[in-house]
Amino acid sequence: MKTESIYFCDYSIGEAPYGEVPAVCGPFGSRILLCGGEKALAAGLPRLENALAGSGFSLVTEVFHGDCTYEGIHRLAGRAEEEKADMIFGMGGGKALDTAKGAAYEAGLPVFTFPTIPATCAATTALSVVYREDGSFDSFYFYDRPARHCFLDLTVIAHAPAKYLQAGMGDTVGKYFECHFAARGDKLSHSSALGREISNMCYGPLLEHGARALSDCKAGRVSHALSQAVLANVVSTGLVSLMVLDDYNCAVAHSVYYGLVLLPGFEEANLHGNVVAYGVLVQLLIDGEREEALRLKAFLKELGIRTTLAQMGVSLDREALNAVLKDIVTEPDMNHIPYPVTEKMIYDAMVEVEVL
């Protein structure tokens, strides 16, 4: 039997988790290269420096700009070699964390993540989403293991713009519905079956705590509800990603997103997770799950997530959507779903979502 190894990302969550850094990271050395965006460093670096004070660690900072690219990954790996770093820290949003993970992989160093917004599961997954220098998508960069540890500082996250928590919840809801849809009818391995069951934690806790979490974040308030939403967005989704076959990570909802971003100005006006949540509504109506779609739509409206194309500034004109529909049905995420989905099925579902 072929050996299978699955590695998980440990995590610490609370109002002062950076205090755990010396104990968690100490066995790996003392020289740290930290990669983070300007806003992320402004929010998190003073807290990290306080946690490291007197601990014997040395910290060198590299400010991150723009997208996660192979050039940026190579450059950061080279900087780690120059600084004789023992480990790389990534602080910020998904693109900064993805760059840190890629650089650590290339430099053969352990990586630790410090997400300052809860919009994605990048802090806990074993891959990076890599873009070209012109901003277009390039490829996924897969690794043998995720970060060694993720430090979730709720004080930092509670003071980040609430729109990122909102979008993160939209994307997390997608993980539940897409995983179950894509895996339907398959005889799953232990790992994929366990990952699919964990995906239940990407929806139920958000229904219970999501609206309160968003309210607390807008008020800059750390709460139990906020912690549950952050754990769903960052940890539960990351576990699903690590455990299931890639076939089961995405389906119609993400394909809808990738199709819609072909429209000029769309991506700049709409956050990824919010559009994925809309895509879930499309997927549910294709699948004949109208009651579930109504339930989800009510929840998304409670979160303030746009649930129609009209709200996103997109016309339902069939001809204007031709390129979008064609791209949706040919996206790689549509390669492993329970039945063929046509452009007409997508469009009819979009029409129904508008009046749901």
XYZ file of C-alpha atoms in Angstrom, residues 53-351:
299
model
C 11.271 41.106 23.697
C 14.022 39.510 25.768
C 13.526 36.094 24.174
C 16.751 36.033 22.149
C 15.032 36.140 18.743
C 16.255 38.466 15.989
C 13.689 39.821 13.528
C 14.238 41.200 10.019
C 11.243 42.599 8.138
C 10.483 42.497 4.408
C 7.536 44.668 3.345
C 5.190 42.888 0.942
C 3.551 44.663 -1.988
C 1.117 43.565 -4.693
C 0.386 39.969 -5.661
C 1.920 36.630 -4.767
C 4.167 35.927 -7.790
C 6.935 33.433 -8.461
C 9.343 36.354 -8.773
C 8.324 37.604 -5.333
C 8.644 34.116 -3.858
C 12.135 33.664 -5.331
C 13.179 37.114 -4.097
C 11.987 36.448 -0.537
C 13.692 33.032 -0.496
C 16.917 34.746 -1.566
C 16.522 37.317 1.212
C 16.096 34.483 3.728
C 19.381 32.983 2.556
C 21.151 36.347 2.784
C 19.880 36.889 6.323
C 20.701 33.299 7.332
C 17.126 33.014 8.590
C 16.044 29.962 10.568
C 12.372 30.492 9.769
C 9.988 32.710 7.824
C 6.954 34.464 9.281
C 4.081 35.649 7.081
C 1.821 38.431 8.404
C -1.226 39.895 6.665
C -3.768 38.683 4.118
C -3.709 35.703 1.792
C -1.222 37.057 -0.762
C 1.419 37.911 1.829
C 0.958 34.560 3.562
C 1.136 32.700 0.241
C 4.397 34.466 -0.607
C 5.881 33.563 2.771
C 4.846 29.912 2.362
C 6.358 29.701 -1.114
C 9.618 31.310 -0.040
C 9.920 29.017 2.976
C 9.361 25.987 0.761
C 12.052 27.078 -1.692
C 14.485 27.984 1.088
C 13.839 24.734 2.973
C 12.710 26.614 6.100
C 9.726 26.279 8.445
C 7.007 28.895 8.012
C 4.641 30.400 10.581
C 1.568 32.488 9.754
C 0.045 35.558 11.404
C -3.191 36.408 9.557
C -4.433 39.929 10.280
C -7.710 39.500 8.374
C -9.952 36.383 8.312
C -10.827 36.468 4.613
C -9.171 33.211 3.512
C -7.713 29.919 4.759
C -4.260 30.742 3.339
C -2.804 30.701 6.865
C -3.464 26.973 7.280
C -3.267 25.439 3.780
C -0.424 23.760 1.906
C -0.603 25.784 -1.305
C -0.207 29.273 -2.691
C -2.305 31.031 -5.316
C 0.291 32.539 -7.651
C -0.317 35.398 -10.081
C 1.624 36.686 -13.054
C 3.345 40.067 -12.937
C 0.403 41.586 -14.875
C -2.018 40.506 -12.121
C -3.599 37.573 -13.967
C -3.815 34.126 -12.369
C -0.791 31.905 -13.027
C -1.077 28.630 -11.091
C -1.410 26.890 -7.751
C 1.886 26.124 -5.998
C 1.454 22.991 -3.858
C 3.593 22.074 -0.853
C 4.176 18.933 1.199
C 2.836 20.527 4.357
C 1.172 23.737 5.609
C 2.656 26.264 8.017
C 3.894 24.766 11.274
C 1.692 27.047 13.365
C -0.848 29.812 12.843
C -1.228 32.654 15.355
C -4.729 34.169 15.289
C -4.741 37.419 17.246
C -8.397 38.352 17.705
C -7.494 41.834 18.894
C -5.807 42.552 15.556
C -8.578 40.869 13.554
C -11.359 42.689 15.438
C -9.879 46.020 14.364
C -9.454 45.052 10.698
C -12.088 46.174 8.168
C -15.219 44.066 8.731
C -15.633 43.562 4.971
C -12.877 40.944 5.074
C -14.648 38.905 7.752
C -17.847 39.231 5.713
C -16.186 38.014 2.504
C -14.401 35.247 4.388
C -17.717 33.918 5.634
C -19.096 33.961 2.087
C -16.148 31.921 0.846
C -16.377 29.542 3.807
C -20.045 28.816 3.136
C -18.951 27.844 -0.383
C -16.559 25.244 1.026
C -19.452 23.380 2.656
C -21.796 23.365 -0.322
C -19.176 22.758 -3.002
C -17.429 19.933 -1.134
C -20.655 17.994 -0.587
C -21.798 18.629 -4.171
C -18.506 17.619 -5.807
C -18.138 14.483 -3.671
C -21.706 13.294 -4.236
C -21.878 9.688 -5.372
C -18.157 8.983 -4.878
C -16.745 6.309 -2.607
C -14.392 8.461 -0.581
C -11.107 7.594 1.062
C -10.852 8.075 4.823
C -9.111 11.423 4.407
C -11.582 12.840 1.889
C -14.574 11.538 3.865
C -13.262 13.123 7.048
C -12.576 16.395 5.223
C -16.096 16.413 3.801
C -17.548 15.990 7.307
C -15.365 18.811 8.625
C -16.854 21.006 5.890
C -20.080 20.944 7.936
C -18.202 23.240 10.323
C -17.941 25.752 7.492
C -21.685 26.461 7.588
C -23.417 25.543 10.839
C -21.260 27.724 13.136
C -21.614 30.675 10.771
C -25.401 30.403 10.757
C -25.255 30.518 14.553
C -22.556 33.123 15.116
C -21.897 34.915 11.807
C -24.183 37.928 12.141
C -23.091 38.636 15.720
C -19.429 38.155 14.734
C -19.775 40.728 11.961
C -21.442 43.184 14.334
C -18.679 42.695 16.892
C -15.968 43.173 14.268
C -17.566 46.423 13.123
C -17.404 47.574 16.745
C -13.790 46.405 17.151
C -14.931 43.992 19.847
C -13.384 40.578 20.614
C -16.085 38.018 21.372
C -16.930 34.339 21.363
C -18.953 34.838 18.171
C -15.968 36.458 16.445
C -13.683 33.606 17.461
C -16.120 31.025 16.051
C -16.368 32.849 12.729
C -12.589 33.237 12.488
C -12.073 29.551 13.244
C -14.571 28.616 10.534
C -12.960 30.928 7.963
C -9.340 30.076 8.670
C -9.132 26.682 10.381
C -12.148 24.616 9.287
C -11.705 25.563 5.634
C -7.986 24.886 5.850
C -8.563 21.410 7.277
C -10.980 20.571 4.474
C -8.474 21.775 1.884
C -5.708 19.666 3.429
C -7.743 16.478 3.691
C -9.940 16.133 0.608
C -8.842 15.401 -2.925
C -8.518 18.623 -4.880
C -11.565 17.453 -6.884
C -13.738 18.180 -3.852
C -12.466 21.636 -2.893
C -14.511 23.668 -5.383
C -17.382 23.270 -7.822
C -19.962 25.554 -9.455
C -19.731 28.463 -6.996
C -16.043 29.170 -7.596
C -16.495 28.667 -11.330
C -19.185 31.362 -11.284
C -16.704 33.698 -9.609
C -13.970 33.043 -12.180
C -16.439 33.618 -14.992
C -17.766 36.903 -13.605
C -14.311 38.402 -13.044
C -13.901 38.447 -16.827
C -16.246 41.444 -16.806
C -14.359 44.778 -16.794
C -14.184 46.309 -13.329
C -16.050 43.449 -11.658
C -13.181 42.098 -9.551
C -12.290 45.568 -8.285
C -15.868 46.160 -7.122
C -16.624 42.762 -5.547
C -14.623 40.735 -3.028
C -13.931 37.096 -3.905
C -15.815 35.513 -1.013
C -18.957 37.552 -1.553
C -19.148 36.447 -5.196
C -18.523 32.812 -4.245
C -21.503 33.054 -1.868
C -23.626 34.283 -4.778
C -22.264 31.359 -6.799
C -23.527 28.971 -4.131
C -27.047 30.268 -4.753
C -26.600 29.527 -8.461
C -25.319 26.031 -7.654
C -28.228 25.296 -5.310
C -30.839 26.302 -7.891
C -29.155 24.240 -10.604
C -29.390 21.353 -8.165
C -33.061 21.983 -7.423
C -32.421 22.984 -3.793
C -34.739 25.997 -3.710
C -35.575 25.833 -0.005
C -31.890 25.668 0.914
C -31.221 28.563 -1.440
C -33.921 30.637 0.277
C -32.410 29.874 3.675
C -28.932 30.798 2.497
C -30.115 33.956 0.774
C -31.736 35.173 3.989
C -28.478 34.560 5.847
C -26.367 36.336 3.222
C -28.719 39.324 3.319
C -28.308 39.395 7.108
C -24.543 39.608 6.555
C -24.994 42.347 3.961
C -23.601 40.221 1.124
C -24.958 41.067 -2.332
C -27.152 38.251 -3.583
C -28.067 39.358 -7.113
C -26.222 40.364 -10.256
C -28.153 43.631 -10.248
C -26.652 44.497 -6.848
C -23.209 43.727 -8.269
C -23.788 46.000 -11.256
C -24.089 43.201 -13.822
C -26.764 43.008 -16.506
C -28.701 39.776 -16.974
C -28.596 40.277 -20.744
C -27.880 36.826 -22.180
C -25.638 38.052 -24.960
C -23.582 40.204 -22.616
C -22.983 37.140 -20.430
C -21.962 34.766 -23.240
C -18.232 34.855 -22.468
C -18.928 34.541 -18.745
C -21.167 31.498 -19.179
C -18.732 29.806 -21.525
C -15.904 30.280 -19.050
C -17.954 29.007 -16.119
C -18.750 25.651 -17.704
C -15.137 25.130 -18.843
C -13.458 26.023 -15.537
C -11.314 23.199 -14.014
C -13.544 23.236 -10.919
C -16.351 21.868 -13.120
C -14.367 18.749 -14.068
C -15.582 16.688 -11.121
C -19.250 17.308 -10.384
C -22.170 14.821 -10.209
C -23.647 15.672 -13.624
C -22.939 17.888 -16.660
C -23.867 21.554 -16.250
C -24.568 23.610 -19.363
C -24.461 27.330 -20.061
C -28.267 27.347 -20.197
C -28.487 25.754 -16.757
C -26.164 28.401 -15.350
C -28.064 31.260 -16.966
C -31.497 29.947 -15.945
C -30.264 29.645 -12.364
C -28.925 33.206 -12.456
C -32.298 34.446 -13.631
